[in-house]
């Protein structure tokens, strides 16, 4: 190797890796044109591992466990994965012919029409009348997927409430976070963004026609890995007096990035502005503090329920002052972070307490209302 060789090798590796990483991120955010299948390798064969419900592949008759033997007239066995993926994907509305089946002797020909698909990052479950809606990250379909998940349960009967699980959510598409808030909040400020450029100053307001569940009881779970768009939802619902937050303080990523695609398929992210909650504070660097904290030593469901039942003793006013001072006051910031330390979702004790507390609040109507009233911060914009 000469003096430049290590740099050349690193640069080539980085250049070749960028489109793969960036393409994966774009797919998560914006979706892709394809047939809606997951593929794994089993005994040297490509096999369908999962499918998008009601997606093109499922509608055409493919089944999980089918092996892929041919795509567009090209034998699939022995192909590199990237080549197989390129053959399967294609422009929305175009068709692809495939041979699939449990064995090559029983393979059947299928013609599938490609469609634009956005990954569903919303998981839903129902237990004793309480729906738990977990948002893994925010992409271009999140608002619709949340609305549909809750509505499916409501169509079957009344709900006692919804637990919105934002733990571990790294963020994603900002306007989708605004849209999720709007499902529950019919009017008022959701967020404000401000940066150096005048065009970065924007206001996002709730629109009543978009609100689907204005009165459905709601509790939000957060932790130290809830970030960015996840924090937008938590802060806005808390400031609106729409939902108590339970868990630990969040990560503290309250900034907006603009993504520009590069010629090699990579992306350049430019930080554009800061995000401000309706009550005026920026959670960038300080995070969003929960209404009921499960990350302090000795915290348990019973003591937290007792705390939820009592009235505010000035804590909310103090919290508001610390939040507004934190960007310029290191002591205020330290006090905020220490008051409810950010904890990851895999903290077993904290996780169990958070889930139990969220459900307990929804199971007691009077307690839920008291928790909302005693932990609500007055917001002038409302």
Tab-separated table of C-alpha atoms in Angstrom:
chain	number	residue	atom	x	y	z
A	1	UNK	CA	0.000	0.000	0.000
A	2	UNK	CA	1.182	3.552	-0.668
A	3	UNK	CA	0.260	6.545	1.448
A	4	UNK	CA	-2.997	7.170	-0.413
A	5	UNK	CA	-4.243	3.590	-0.626
A	6	UNK	CA	-6.022	3.407	2.758
A	7	UNK	CA	-7.873	6.636	2.007
A	8	UNK	CA	-8.892	5.471	-1.463
A	9	UNK	CA	-10.195	2.158	-0.149
A	10	UNK	CA	-12.173	3.866	2.632
A	11	UNK	CA	-13.631	6.416	0.242
A	12	UNK	CA	-14.767	3.742	-2.208
A	13	UNK	CA	-16.324	1.700	0.572
A	14	UNK	CA	-18.099	4.735	1.973
A	15	UNK	CA	-19.316	5.824	-1.465
A	16	UNK	CA	-20.668	2.375	-2.250
A	17	UNK	CA	-22.363	2.071	1.129
A	18	UNK	CA	-24.076	5.451	1.058
A	19	UNK	CA	-26.781	4.654	-1.509
A	20	UNK	CA	-27.713	1.474	0.371
A	21	UNK	CA	-28.063	3.236	3.729
A	22	UNK	CA	-29.789	6.294	2.278
A	23	UNK	CA	-32.122	4.177	0.138
A	24	UNK	CA	-33.142	2.230	3.219
A	25	UNK	CA	-33.942	5.458	5.046
A	26	UNK	CA	-35.918	6.822	2.102
A	27	UNK	CA	-37.852	3.568	1.859
A	28	UNK	CA	-38.761	3.806	5.536
A	29	UNK	CA	-39.913	7.417	5.116
A	30	UNK	CA	-41.468	7.480	1.675
A	31	UNK	CA	-42.069	3.873	0.637
A	32	UNK	CA	-41.113	2.048	-2.550
A	33	UNK	CA	-42.580	0.613	-5.757
A	34	UNK	CA	-42.803	-3.166	-5.522
A	35	UNK	CA	-44.995	-6.137	-4.690
A	36	UNK	CA	-44.891	-6.128	-0.889
A	37	UNK	CA	-42.834	-9.131	0.172
A	38	UNK	CA	-40.023	-9.842	2.598
A	39	UNK	CA	-37.399	-12.317	1.392
A	40	UNK	CA	-34.980	-14.571	3.262
A	41	UNK	CA	-32.489	-17.210	2.152
A	42	UNK	CA	-33.196	-20.825	3.147
A	43	UNK	CA	-31.008	-23.733	1.941
A	44	UNK	CA	-29.771	-21.665	-0.996
A	45	UNK	CA	-33.270	-20.613	-2.106
A	46	UNK	CA	-35.001	-17.246	-1.835
A	47	UNK	CA	-38.146	-17.671	0.244
A	48	UNK	CA	-41.065	-15.356	1.065
A	49	UNK	CA	-40.730	-14.545	4.774
A	50	UNK	CA	-43.626	-12.082	5.114
A	51	UNK	CA	-46.030	-10.042	3.017
A	52	UNK	CA	-47.822	-6.717	3.194
A	53	UNK	CA	-51.418	-7.419	4.129
A	54	UNK	CA	-53.639	-6.934	1.061
A	55	UNK	CA	-50.517	-5.984	-0.909
A	56	UNK	CA	-49.907	-6.945	-4.560
A	57	UNK	CA	-48.182	-10.257	-3.783
A	58	UNK	CA	-50.852	-11.347	-1.313
A	59	UNK	CA	-53.627	-10.380	-3.741
A	60	UNK	CA	-51.936	-12.351	-6.532
A	61	UNK	CA	-51.909	-15.538	-4.446
A	62	UNK	CA	-48.378	-15.685	-3.038
A	63	UNK	CA	-47.967	-17.303	0.347
A	64	UNK	CA	-45.420	-17.019	3.132
A	65	UNK	CA	-43.014	-19.936	2.698
A	66	UNK	CA	-43.188	-19.930	-1.109
A	67	UNK	CA	-39.786	-20.131	-2.771
A	68	UNK	CA	-38.920	-17.900	-5.721
A	69	UNK	CA	-37.648	-19.840	-8.737
A	70	UNK	CA	-37.970	-17.301	-11.525
A	71	UNK	CA	-38.493	-13.534	-11.915
A	72	UNK	CA	-39.133	-11.883	-15.296
A	73	UNK	CA	-37.803	-14.948	-17.087
A	74	UNK	CA	-34.565	-15.023	-15.061
A	75	UNK	CA	-33.783	-18.035	-12.875
A	76	UNK	CA	-33.607	-16.833	-9.257
A	77	UNK	CA	-31.491	-19.611	-7.726
A	78	UNK	CA	-27.908	-18.403	-7.469
A	79	UNK	CA	-28.688	-14.735	-8.152
A	80	UNK	CA	-27.224	-12.078	-5.838
A	81	UNK	CA	-29.912	-10.599	-3.606
A	82	UNK	CA	-29.489	-7.109	-5.091
A	83	UNK	CA	-30.113	-8.493	-8.572
A	84	UNK	CA	-33.234	-10.341	-7.432
A	85	UNK	CA	-34.531	-7.224	-5.692
A	86	UNK	CA	-33.957	-5.130	-8.827
A	87	UNK	CA	-35.939	-7.633	-10.917
A	88	UNK	CA	-38.873	-7.672	-8.497
A	89	UNK	CA	-39.109	-3.919	-8.024
A	90	UNK	CA	-40.151	-1.586	-10.811
A	91	UNK	CA	-42.374	1.386	-11.674
A	92	UNK	CA	-45.775	1.606	-10.024
A	93	UNK	CA	-48.443	0.051	-12.233
A	94	UNK	CA	-46.046	-2.210	-14.152
A	95	UNK	CA	-46.280	-6.021	-14.084
A	96	UNK	CA	-43.765	-8.705	-13.167
A	97	UNK	CA	-44.044	-12.426	-13.921
A	98	UNK	CA	-42.743	-14.873	-11.310
A	99	UNK	CA	-42.629	-18.592	-10.633
A	100	UNK	CA	-43.071	-19.469	-6.975
A	101	UNK	CA	-44.078	-22.478	-4.921
A	102	UNK	CA	-43.115	-24.805	-2.082
A	103	UNK	CA	-40.863	-26.804	-4.476
A	104	UNK	CA	-39.679	-26.328	-8.048
A	105	UNK	CA	-41.807	-29.281	-9.170
A	106	UNK	CA	-44.902	-27.576	-7.745
A	107	UNK	CA	-44.033	-24.031	-8.862
A	108	UNK	CA	-46.845	-21.933	-10.289
A	109	UNK	CA	-46.724	-18.892	-12.517
A	110	UNK	CA	-47.977	-15.606	-11.013
A	111	UNK	CA	-48.260	-12.167	-12.566
A	112	UNK	CA	-48.122	-9.324	-10.034
A	113	UNK	CA	-48.833	-5.643	-10.591
A	114	UNK	CA	-46.405	-3.414	-8.738
A	115	UNK	CA	-47.723	-0.726	-6.418
A	116	UNK	CA	-46.310	2.083	-4.298
A	117	UNK	CA	-46.071	0.749	-0.769
A	118	UNK	CA	-45.200	2.558	2.456
A	119	UNK	CA	-44.096	0.341	5.376
A	120	UNK	CA	-46.603	0.183	8.214
A	121	UNK	CA	-44.741	1.264	11.343
A	122	UNK	CA	-47.833	1.082	13.548
A	123	UNK	CA	-48.611	-1.963	15.690
A	124	UNK	CA	-51.957	-2.301	17.437
A	125	UNK	CA	-53.366	-4.590	20.115
A	126	UNK	CA	-56.514	-4.682	22.235
A	127	UNK	CA	-56.913	-5.903	25.810
A	128	UNK	CA	-59.906	-5.388	28.123
A	129	UNK	CA	-61.198	-2.470	26.105
A	130	UNK	CA	-57.879	-0.614	26.010
A	131	UNK	CA	-56.153	-0.260	22.639
A	132	UNK	CA	-52.370	-0.001	22.611
A	133	UNK	CA	-51.018	1.753	19.522
A	134	UNK	CA	-47.257	1.515	19.141
A	135	UNK	CA	-45.577	3.816	16.621
A	136	UNK	CA	-42.103	2.539	15.779
A	137	UNK	CA	-41.252	5.634	13.700
A	138	UNK	CA	-43.049	8.248	11.610
A	139	UNK	CA	-43.286	7.846	7.837
A	140	UNK	CA	-45.641	9.034	5.129
A	141	UNK	CA	-48.401	6.619	6.169
A	142	UNK	CA	-48.291	6.932	9.968
A	143	UNK	CA	-51.269	9.235	10.488
A	144	UNK	CA	-53.519	7.067	8.311
A	145	UNK	CA	-52.288	3.853	9.931
A	146	UNK	CA	-52.971	5.176	13.443
A	147	UNK	CA	-56.437	6.354	12.440
A	148	UNK	CA	-57.288	3.047	10.793
A	149	UNK	CA	-55.997	0.952	13.696
A	150	UNK	CA	-58.107	2.812	16.266
A	151	UNK	CA	-61.167	2.949	14.015
A	152	UNK	CA	-61.048	-0.831	13.455
A	153	UNK	CA	-61.393	-1.342	17.193
A	154	UNK	CA	-64.106	1.302	17.554
A	155	UNK	CA	-66.122	-0.376	14.790
A	156	UNK	CA	-66.271	-3.479	16.986
A	157	UNK	CA	-67.406	-1.644	20.112
A	158	UNK	CA	-66.567	1.186	22.520
A	159	UNK	CA	-63.062	1.630	23.895
A	160	UNK	CA	-62.101	2.561	27.423
A	161	UNK	CA	-59.159	4.427	25.982
A	162	UNK	CA	-55.946	4.332	23.980
A	163	UNK	CA	-52.351	3.935	25.112
A	164	UNK	CA	-50.071	5.569	22.566
A	165	UNK	CA	-46.650	3.923	22.864
A	166	UNK	CA	-43.821	6.186	21.674
A	167	UNK	CA	-41.048	4.449	23.588
A	168	UNK	CA	-37.954	3.937	21.484
A	169	UNK	CA	-39.415	6.010	18.631
A	170	UNK	CA	-36.513	7.843	16.914
A	171	UNK	CA	-38.756	10.255	14.997
A	172	UNK	CA	-39.249	10.583	11.255
A	173	UNK	CA	-41.528	12.689	9.063
A	174	UNK	CA	-42.498	15.807	11.031
A	175	UNK	CA	-45.802	16.542	9.281
A	176	UNK	CA	-46.969	13.029	10.129
A	177	UNK	CA	-46.323	13.706	13.819
A	178	UNK	CA	-48.407	16.875	13.485
A	179	UNK	CA	-51.100	14.782	11.807
A	180	UNK	CA	-51.161	12.217	14.619
A	181	UNK	CA	-51.646	15.007	17.185
A	182	UNK	CA	-54.472	16.407	15.055
A	183	UNK	CA	-56.304	13.058	15.275
A	184	UNK	CA	-56.847	13.793	18.981
A	185	UNK	CA	-56.723	17.611	19.188
A	186	UNK	CA	-59.348	19.611	17.242
A	187	UNK	CA	-57.892	23.104	17.565
A	188	UNK	CA	-54.911	25.123	18.749
A	189	UNK	CA	-51.183	25.201	18.195
A	190	UNK	CA	-49.357	21.905	17.694
A	191	UNK	CA	-45.795	23.163	17.179
A	192	UNK	CA	-43.822	26.191	16.045
A	193	UNK	CA	-40.499	26.049	14.187
A	194	UNK	CA	-37.966	28.874	14.208
A	195	UNK	CA	-34.514	29.232	12.665
A	196	UNK	CA	-32.199	31.919	11.289
A	197	UNK	CA	-33.887	32.053	7.897
A	198	UNK	CA	-37.256	33.875	7.985
A	199	UNK	CA	-38.845	31.103	5.915
A	200	UNK	CA	-38.028	28.616	8.695
A	201	UNK	CA	-40.568	30.303	10.974
A	202	UNK	CA	-43.729	28.218	10.710
A	203	UNK	CA	-46.819	27.482	12.768
A	204	UNK	CA	-48.711	24.203	12.680
A	205	UNK	CA	-52.298	24.372	13.898
A	206	UNK	CA	-54.832	21.633	14.475
A	207	UNK	CA	-57.637	21.477	11.915
A	208	UNK	CA	-60.998	20.346	13.249
A	209	UNK	CA	-62.065	18.331	10.150
A	210	UNK	CA	-58.966	16.145	10.572
A	211	UNK	CA	-59.745	15.257	14.191
A	212	UNK	CA	-61.082	11.718	14.439
A	213	UNK	CA	-60.948	11.008	18.197
A	214	UNK	CA	-61.420	14.283	20.121
A	215	UNK	CA	-62.894	12.689	23.249
A	216	UNK	CA	-61.237	9.264	23.388
A	217	UNK	CA	-59.266	8.928	26.676
A	218	UNK	CA	-55.563	8.859	25.859
A	219	UNK	CA	-52.313	8.129	27.715
A	220	UNK	CA	-48.875	8.429	26.097
A	221	UNK	CA	-45.829	6.327	27.055
A	222	UNK	CA	-42.359	7.844	26.502
A	223	UNK	CA	-38.761	7.028	27.419
A	224	UNK	CA	-35.199	8.228	26.933
A	225	UNK	CA	-35.156	6.981	23.340
A	226	UNK	CA	-38.282	8.864	22.269
A	227	UNK	CA	-36.926	11.562	19.966
A	228	UNK	CA	-37.755	14.203	17.360
A	229	UNK	CA	-41.240	13.591	15.897
A	230	UNK	CA	-42.044	11.336	18.847
A	231	UNK	CA	-41.311	14.282	21.130
A	232	UNK	CA	-43.506	16.561	19.013
A	233	UNK	CA	-46.495	14.290	19.628
A	234	UNK	CA	-45.768	13.934	23.346
A	235	UNK	CA	-45.220	17.653	23.969
A	236	UNK	CA	-48.240	18.776	21.954
A	237	UNK	CA	-50.658	16.308	23.559
A	238	UNK	CA	-49.357	17.201	27.014
A	239	UNK	CA	-49.618	20.956	26.455
A	240	UNK	CA	-53.107	20.570	25.008
A	241	UNK	CA	-54.225	18.866	28.209
A	242	UNK	CA	-55.200	15.953	25.987
A	243	UNK	CA	-53.087	13.165	27.508
A	244	UNK	CA	-50.897	12.531	30.536
A	245	UNK	CA	-47.393	11.318	29.699
A	246	UNK	CA	-45.945	8.409	31.660
A	247	UNK	CA	-42.390	7.079	31.606
A	248	UNK	CA	-39.099	8.947	31.642
A	249	UNK	CA	-37.813	12.154	30.085
A	250	UNK	CA	-37.265	11.890	26.347
A	251	UNK	CA	-34.075	12.180	24.312
A	252	UNK	CA	-34.150	15.887	23.487
A	253	UNK	CA	-33.883	16.175	19.707
A	254	UNK	CA	-35.996	19.185	18.850
A	255	UNK	CA	-34.651	20.292	15.496
A	256	UNK	CA	-35.804	20.091	11.871
A	257	UNK	CA	-33.605	18.705	9.089
A	258	UNK	CA	-34.066	19.097	5.346
A	259	UNK	CA	-32.854	16.129	3.313
A	260	UNK	CA	-31.314	16.602	-0.133
A	261	UNK	CA	-30.580	13.587	-2.314
A	262	UNK	CA	-27.011	13.468	-3.684
A	263	UNK	CA	-25.987	12.270	-7.172
A	264	UNK	CA	-24.617	9.000	-5.750
A	265	UNK	CA	-27.930	8.189	-4.046
A	266	UNK	CA	-26.814	9.378	-0.606
A	267	UNK	CA	-28.494	12.168	1.324
A	268	UNK	CA	-27.324	15.430	2.883
A	269	UNK	CA	-29.211	16.540	5.992
A	270	UNK	CA	-29.135	20.242	6.900
A	271	UNK	CA	-30.413	21.394	10.290
A	272	UNK	CA	-32.903	24.127	9.505
A	273	UNK	CA	-34.775	25.177	12.628
A	274	UNK	CA	-35.705	24.397	16.228
A	275	UNK	CA	-39.071	23.036	17.309
A	276	UNK	CA	-41.094	24.734	20.047
A	277	UNK	CA	-43.953	23.191	21.992
A	278	UNK	CA	-47.267	25.081	22.294
A	279	UNK	CA	-46.273	26.338	25.762
A	280	UNK	CA	-43.210	27.988	24.236
A	281	UNK	CA	-40.266	25.824	25.273
A	282	UNK	CA	-37.816	24.048	22.988
A	283	UNK	CA	-37.250	20.424	23.951
A	284	UNK	CA	-33.973	20.360	22.013
A	285	UNK	CA	-31.339	19.234	24.518
A	286	UNK	CA	-33.741	18.941	27.448
A	287	UNK	CA	-36.374	16.505	26.236
A	288	UNK	CA	-40.038	16.310	27.200
A	289	UNK	CA	-40.767	15.610	30.856
A	290	UNK	CA	-43.532	13.113	31.650
A	291	UNK	CA	-46.535	13.925	33.777
A	292	UNK	CA	-45.757	10.852	35.903
A	293	UNK	CA	-42.158	9.664	36.115
A	294	UNK	CA	-41.334	5.946	36.355
A	295	UNK	CA	-37.536	6.254	36.098
A	296	UNK	CA	-36.777	7.549	39.593
A	297	UNK	CA	-35.449	5.086	42.201
A	298	UNK	CA	-38.281	3.479	44.142
A	299	UNK	CA	-40.991	4.557	41.711
A	300	UNK	CA	-43.923	2.133	41.659
A	301	UNK	CA	-47.439	2.123	40.311
A	302	UNK	CA	-49.191	2.681	43.636
A	303	UNK	CA	-47.167	5.745	44.647
A	304	UNK	CA	-47.527	7.219	41.179
A	305	UNK	CA	-51.295	6.681	41.185
A	306	UNK	CA	-51.434	8.472	44.523
A	307	UNK	CA	-49.399	11.298	42.997
A	308	UNK	CA	-51.765	11.459	40.029
A	309	UNK	CA	-54.767	11.769	42.348
A	310	UNK	CA	-53.489	14.770	44.286
A	311	UNK	CA	-53.663	18.324	43.067
A	312	UNK	CA	-50.831	20.380	41.655
A	313	UNK	CA	-48.702	21.971	44.399
A	314	UNK	CA	-46.838	24.371	42.193
A	315	UNK	CA	-44.776	21.719	40.397
A	316	UNK	CA	-46.147	22.598	36.971
A	317	UNK	CA	-45.311	26.284	37.283
A	318	UNK	CA	-41.782	25.392	38.397
A	319	UNK	CA	-41.465	22.932	35.525
A	320	UNK	CA	-42.581	25.598	33.056
A	321	UNK	CA	-39.979	28.069	34.360
A	322	UNK	CA	-37.200	25.472	34.158
A	323	UNK	CA	-38.222	24.490	30.631
A	324	UNK	CA	-38.065	28.057	29.364
A	325	UNK	CA	-34.768	28.758	31.151
A	326	UNK	CA	-32.988	25.493	30.249
A	327	UNK	CA	-31.573	26.550	26.832
A	328	UNK	CA	-29.491	29.284	28.494
A	329	UNK	CA	-29.219	28.030	32.081
A	330	UNK	CA	-27.105	24.935	32.736
A	331	UNK	CA	-28.418	24.604	36.278
A	332	UNK	CA	-32.056	24.632	35.155
A	333	UNK	CA	-31.238	22.060	32.476
A	334	UNK	CA	-29.488	19.797	35.000
A	335	UNK	CA	-32.451	20.030	37.361
A	336	UNK	CA	-34.835	19.092	34.580
A	337	UNK	CA	-32.819	16.045	33.538
A	338	UNK	CA	-32.339	14.910	37.130
A	339	UNK	CA	-36.026	15.333	38.006
A	340	UNK	CA	-36.878	12.400	35.732
A	341	UNK	CA	-33.770	10.759	34.245
A	342	UNK	CA	-34.127	9.513	30.659
A	343	UNK	CA	-34.222	5.725	30.597
A	344	UNK	CA	-34.216	3.325	27.641
A	345	UNK	CA	-37.179	1.087	26.860
A	346	UNK	CA	-35.249	-2.013	27.888
A	347	UNK	CA	-35.123	-0.926	31.517
A	348	UNK	CA	-37.304	-3.776	32.802
A	349	UNK	CA	-38.571	-2.213	36.028
A	350	UNK	CA	-39.326	1.122	34.403
A	351	UNK	CA	-41.055	-0.570	31.450
A	352	UNK	CA	-43.350	-2.667	33.621
A	353	UNK	CA	-44.304	0.326	35.763
A	354	UNK	CA	-44.973	2.496	32.700
A	355	UNK	CA	-47.315	-0.027	31.079
A	356	UNK	CA	-49.169	-0.785	34.320
A	357	UNK	CA	-49.540	2.906	35.136
A	358	UNK	CA	-50.864	3.799	31.681
A	359	UNK	CA	-53.527	1.106	31.845
A	360	UNK	CA	-54.458	1.945	35.442
A	361	UNK	CA	-55.144	5.568	34.518
A	362	UNK	CA	-57.531	4.520	31.744
A	363	UNK	CA	-59.308	2.005	33.936
A	364	UNK	CA	-60.292	4.680	36.504
A	365	UNK	CA	-62.175	7.560	34.853
A	366	UNK	CA	-62.024	9.869	37.872
A	367	UNK	CA	-58.303	9.258	38.349
A	368	UNK	CA	-57.650	9.857	34.667
A	369	UNK	CA	-59.434	13.208	34.749
A	370	UNK	CA	-57.582	14.220	37.908
A	371	UNK	CA	-54.247	13.293	36.337
A	372	UNK	CA	-55.063	15.468	33.331
A	373	UNK	CA	-56.216	18.418	35.432
A	374	UNK	CA	-53.316	18.369	37.888
A	375	UNK	CA	-50.590	17.936	35.270
A	376	UNK	CA	-51.893	20.399	32.656
A	377	UNK	CA	-49.787	23.443	31.766
A	378	UNK	CA	-51.797	26.466	30.680
A	379	UNK	CA	-51.019	27.418	27.079
A	380	UNK	CA	-51.792	30.974	26.015
A	381	UNK	CA	-52.256	30.051	22.353
A	382	UNK	CA	-55.215	27.911	23.262
